[in-house]
Amino acid sequence: MIKVNQLQKRFGQAHILRGIDCEIRAREVVCVIGPSGSGKSTFLRCLNGLEEVSDGDIFIEGVKLNDPKVNLNALRAELGMVFQRFNLFPHMTVLENLIMAPMQVKKLSRREAVLVAEKLLQKVGLLDKIDAFPNQLSGGQQQRVAIARALAMEPKVMLFDEPTSALDPELVGEVLTVMKQLAEEGMTMVVVTHEMGFAREVSDRVLFIDQGVIMEEGPPQQVLGDPHHERTRDFLRKVL
Ligand code: ADP
Ligand code: MG
């Protein structure tokens, strides 16, 4: 589904991603862990074309993302993204948040888009909030709406960048439950997270990124339970 070859990203003099190689298969759930500032968000942003890559290649289902000829908007529609801060449009209701992109980008009729939105709100347990505005919802509810909004575009891959880091602890579980359900339905997911329980329980593979490279990767039991690298052990000691 995704293939990354020797991905490099520089911001001016700062060399942030320094040769990332990885492959993500369809239906795979990959958790990305690593210290703050190691390049996790930059990696996700490169994957959906929000950042231009400095060197190396990214292929999404065989289509090269960093090719000037590629239709970036069409490709981006295949990758849903959920950020740490729920970036719902504050002046729109939940329904309007969900139907806007499907109508504008996928050219669904309003009626079709509303049907999709209702189905997805049902799935994340928020159908009763369809006419609410974001500021009338808890952080956990907003994040579940953000997930539903991303799903409304029928992406092939969902990218999550610390989706629960900004939430009060008691609201983390409801968001992880929705993510777990998605994983069980076979969604391909790349999840940057500090939730080691989720990584252990739900992911097929964990990548430990440190200083812009994948320092270690493997099944969660191995990377989290019996890490090979001292730097991974060091990181896990700090977060567990
Ligand atoms: P992480 O998500 O692992 O905490 P980031 O990918 O956000 O790390 O950031 C990695 C490094 O890249 C940081 O040092 C950050 O300051 C730098 N960085 C990220 N985005 C930019 C940018 N747009 N311009 C300059 N530096 C950036
Ligand atoms: Mg980050």
XYZ file of C-alpha atoms and ligand atoms in Angstrom:
268
model
C 0.000 0.000 0.000
C 2.819 2.396 0.946
C 6.475 2.101 0.045
C 9.061 4.569 1.282
C 12.607 4.542 -0.089
C 15.401 6.505 1.545
C 13.113 9.369 2.487
C 14.993 12.527 3.425
C 13.551 15.775 4.687
C 15.448 18.962 5.376
C 14.128 22.221 6.740
C 16.883 24.620 5.694
C 20.022 23.366 7.398
C 18.117 21.009 9.680
C 18.243 17.419 8.432
C 15.103 15.967 9.992
C 14.405 12.686 8.158
C 17.642 10.952 7.305
C 16.837 7.924 5.223
C 13.552 6.287 6.133
C 12.792 2.982 4.440
C 9.559 1.165 5.057
C 6.692 -0.701 3.513
C 3.169 -0.791 4.796
C 0.891 -3.508 3.553
C -2.860 -3.267 3.062
C -4.791 -3.903 6.317
C -1.660 -3.466 8.381
C -1.705 -1.347 11.551
C 1.659 0.254 12.197
C 2.376 2.296 15.300
C 5.174 4.842 15.211
C 6.843 5.706 18.489
C 9.838 7.813 19.353
C 11.055 10.860 21.251
C 9.654 14.325 20.725
C 11.375 16.040 17.806
C 12.538 12.796 16.199
C 10.550 13.431 13.002
C 7.373 11.373 13.518
C 4.963 14.129 12.467
C 7.208 15.152 9.584
C 7.158 11.539 8.395
C 3.333 11.407 8.423
C 3.113 14.800 6.731
C 5.420 13.571 3.975
C 3.264 10.460 3.551
C 0.198 12.501 2.671
C 2.012 15.138 0.707
C 1.663 17.950 3.240
C 5.455 18.301 3.174
C 7.563 18.182 0.074
C 10.231 15.511 0.377
C 13.865 16.562 -0.003
C 15.091 13.234 -1.356
C 13.951 9.645 -1.719
C 10.589 8.336 -2.878
C 7.136 7.602 -1.552
C 4.774 5.327 -3.462
C 1.093 4.976 -2.608
C -0.260 1.859 -4.316
C 2.557 2.139 -6.810
C 1.909 5.818 -7.623
C 4.862 8.038 -6.866
C 3.739 10.809 -4.534
C 6.683 13.110 -5.073
C 6.266 13.305 -8.819
C 5.461 16.737 -10.261
C 2.992 15.107 -12.664
C 0.951 13.423 -9.945
C -2.437 14.828 -8.955
C -1.628 15.493 -5.332
C -5.207 16.314 -4.364
C -6.522 13.036 -5.745
C -3.766 11.074 -4.051
C -4.262 12.932 -0.784
C -7.939 11.999 -0.790
C -6.826 8.387 -0.404
C -5.067 9.174 2.872
C -7.212 10.286 5.776
C -5.401 12.241 8.463
C -6.313 12.863 12.084
C -4.220 15.322 14.056
C -3.499 15.833 17.717
C -5.658 18.945 17.843
C -9.108 18.256 16.518
C -9.159 20.569 13.578
C -12.864 20.626 12.893
C -14.233 23.744 11.251
C -15.582 25.620 14.290
C -18.275 27.571 12.442
C -19.833 24.436 10.934
C -22.035 21.813 12.520
C -20.863 18.224 12.790
C -22.927 17.343 9.709
C -21.491 20.214 7.660
C -17.970 19.205 8.718
C -18.611 15.714 7.424
C -20.290 16.486 4.118
C -18.151 19.357 2.871
C -15.210 17.460 1.369
C -17.272 14.574 -0.049
C -19.481 17.120 -1.846
C -16.650 19.359 -3.041
C -13.975 16.799 -3.822
C -15.911 13.607 -4.540
C -18.858 15.484 -6.059
C -21.445 13.591 -4.016
C -24.892 15.118 -3.921
C -25.876 16.596 -0.563
C -28.304 13.727 -0.055
C -25.619 11.102 -0.686
C -23.128 12.905 1.531
C -25.647 13.144 4.368
C -26.291 9.399 4.171
C -22.563 8.694 4.415
C -22.216 11.147 7.303
C -25.069 9.573 9.227
C -23.641 6.106 8.794
C -20.231 7.230 10.020
C -21.599 9.176 12.977
C -23.503 6.075 13.963
C -20.274 4.122 13.777
C -18.395 6.515 16.087
C -21.411 6.735 18.398
C -22.268 10.373 17.756
C -25.332 10.386 15.554
C -27.168 12.380 18.234
C -24.579 15.185 17.836
C -25.155 15.649 14.122
C -26.395 19.237 14.513
C -23.987 20.252 17.272
C -21.127 22.686 16.788
C -17.608 21.523 17.677
C -17.382 23.724 20.774
C -20.451 21.954 22.182
C -18.572 18.647 22.170
C -15.940 17.208 24.479
C -12.430 16.734 23.143
C -13.043 13.008 22.777
C -16.245 13.592 20.844
C -14.531 16.145 18.600
C -11.786 13.676 17.847
C -14.328 10.968 17.000
C -16.005 13.437 14.621
C -12.581 14.180 13.114
C -12.122 10.442 12.490
C -15.592 10.191 10.930
C -14.828 13.200 8.751
C -11.627 11.597 7.488
C -13.492 8.324 6.825
C -16.159 10.160 4.822
C -13.624 10.480 2.003
C -13.279 6.675 1.935
C -9.503 6.758 2.303
C -7.389 3.694 1.686
C -5.107 4.549 4.565
C -5.695 6.433 7.800
C -2.823 8.404 9.312
C -3.109 9.413 12.959
C -0.718 11.884 14.571
C -0.966 11.505 18.353
C -4.763 11.541 18.192
C -5.187 11.239 21.952
C -2.308 13.374 23.243
C -4.396 16.507 23.698
C -7.244 14.734 25.493
C -8.064 14.566 29.154
C -7.168 11.074 30.356
C -10.768 9.980 30.834
C -11.524 10.746 27.151
C -8.643 8.776 25.648
C -10.414 5.408 25.794
C -13.403 6.345 23.636
C -11.101 7.487 20.808
C -8.878 4.414 21.052
C -11.994 2.222 20.967
C -13.060 3.770 17.664
C -9.536 3.314 16.281
C -9.428 -0.283 17.427
C -12.748 -0.965 15.737
C -11.374 0.520 12.501
C -8.316 -1.692 12.759
C -10.501 -4.751 13.243
C -12.460 -3.822 10.122
C -9.212 -4.032 8.175
C -8.340 -0.369 7.682
C -4.693 0.248 6.868
C -3.436 2.561 9.623
C -0.265 4.405 10.562
C -0.555 5.700 14.102
C 1.942 7.952 15.854
C 1.168 7.421 19.502
C 2.440 7.298 23.042
C -0.328 4.869 23.962
C 1.800 1.779 24.442
C -1.226 -0.309 25.435
C -2.830 0.436 22.076
C 0.428 -0.276 20.229
C 0.814 -3.585 22.036
C -2.772 -4.693 21.645
C -3.774 -3.389 18.215
C -0.705 -2.904 16.032
C 0.902 -5.499 13.794
C 4.214 -3.691 13.832
C 5.914 -0.922 15.772
C 8.470 1.482 14.294
C 10.769 3.283 16.687
C 11.953 6.507 15.042
C 14.894 8.300 16.575
C 16.820 11.236 15.109
C 15.148 10.866 11.737
C 15.739 7.160 11.121
C 13.856 3.989 11.931
C 16.093 2.739 14.683
C 14.141 -0.421 15.344
C 11.032 -2.139 14.051
C 9.196 -5.357 14.646
C 6.152 -6.918 16.245
C 4.934 -4.976 19.271
C 5.843 -7.732 21.728
C 9.444 -7.578 20.531
C 9.962 -3.824 20.154
C 8.085 -2.927 23.330
C 8.876 -6.024 25.347
C 12.379 -6.947 24.305
C 13.923 -4.057 22.353
C 17.271 -4.707 20.700
C 18.598 -1.165 20.792
C 19.732 0.715 23.837
C 18.014 3.866 22.517
C 14.678 2.044 22.274
C 15.098 0.712 25.820
C 15.990 4.183 27.003
C 12.906 5.707 25.339
C 10.580 3.025 26.711
C 11.934 3.486 30.228
C 10.888 7.132 30.009
C 7.367 6.580 28.653
C 6.246 3.406 30.408
P 7.938 14.709 16.350
O 6.584 14.645 15.725
O 8.661 13.397 16.371
O 7.913 15.321 17.716
P 8.463 16.621 14.248
O 8.409 15.840 12.998
O 7.307 17.462 14.590
O 8.856 15.653 15.456
O 9.719 17.573 14.208
C 11.034 17.098 13.972
C 11.952 18.283 13.889
O 11.656 19.026 12.706
C 11.857 19.241 15.045
O 13.140 19.641 15.401
C 11.080 20.395 14.465
O 11.429 21.593 15.081
C 11.493 20.375 13.018
N 10.444 20.918 12.134
C 9.226 20.380 11.948
N 8.509 21.113 11.067
C 9.308 22.152 10.699
C 9.163 23.262 9.809
N 8.029 23.450 9.112
N 10.195 24.108 9.691
C 11.339 23.921 10.379
N 11.550 22.889 11.236
C 10.555 22.014 11.394
Mg 4.729 15.128 16.411
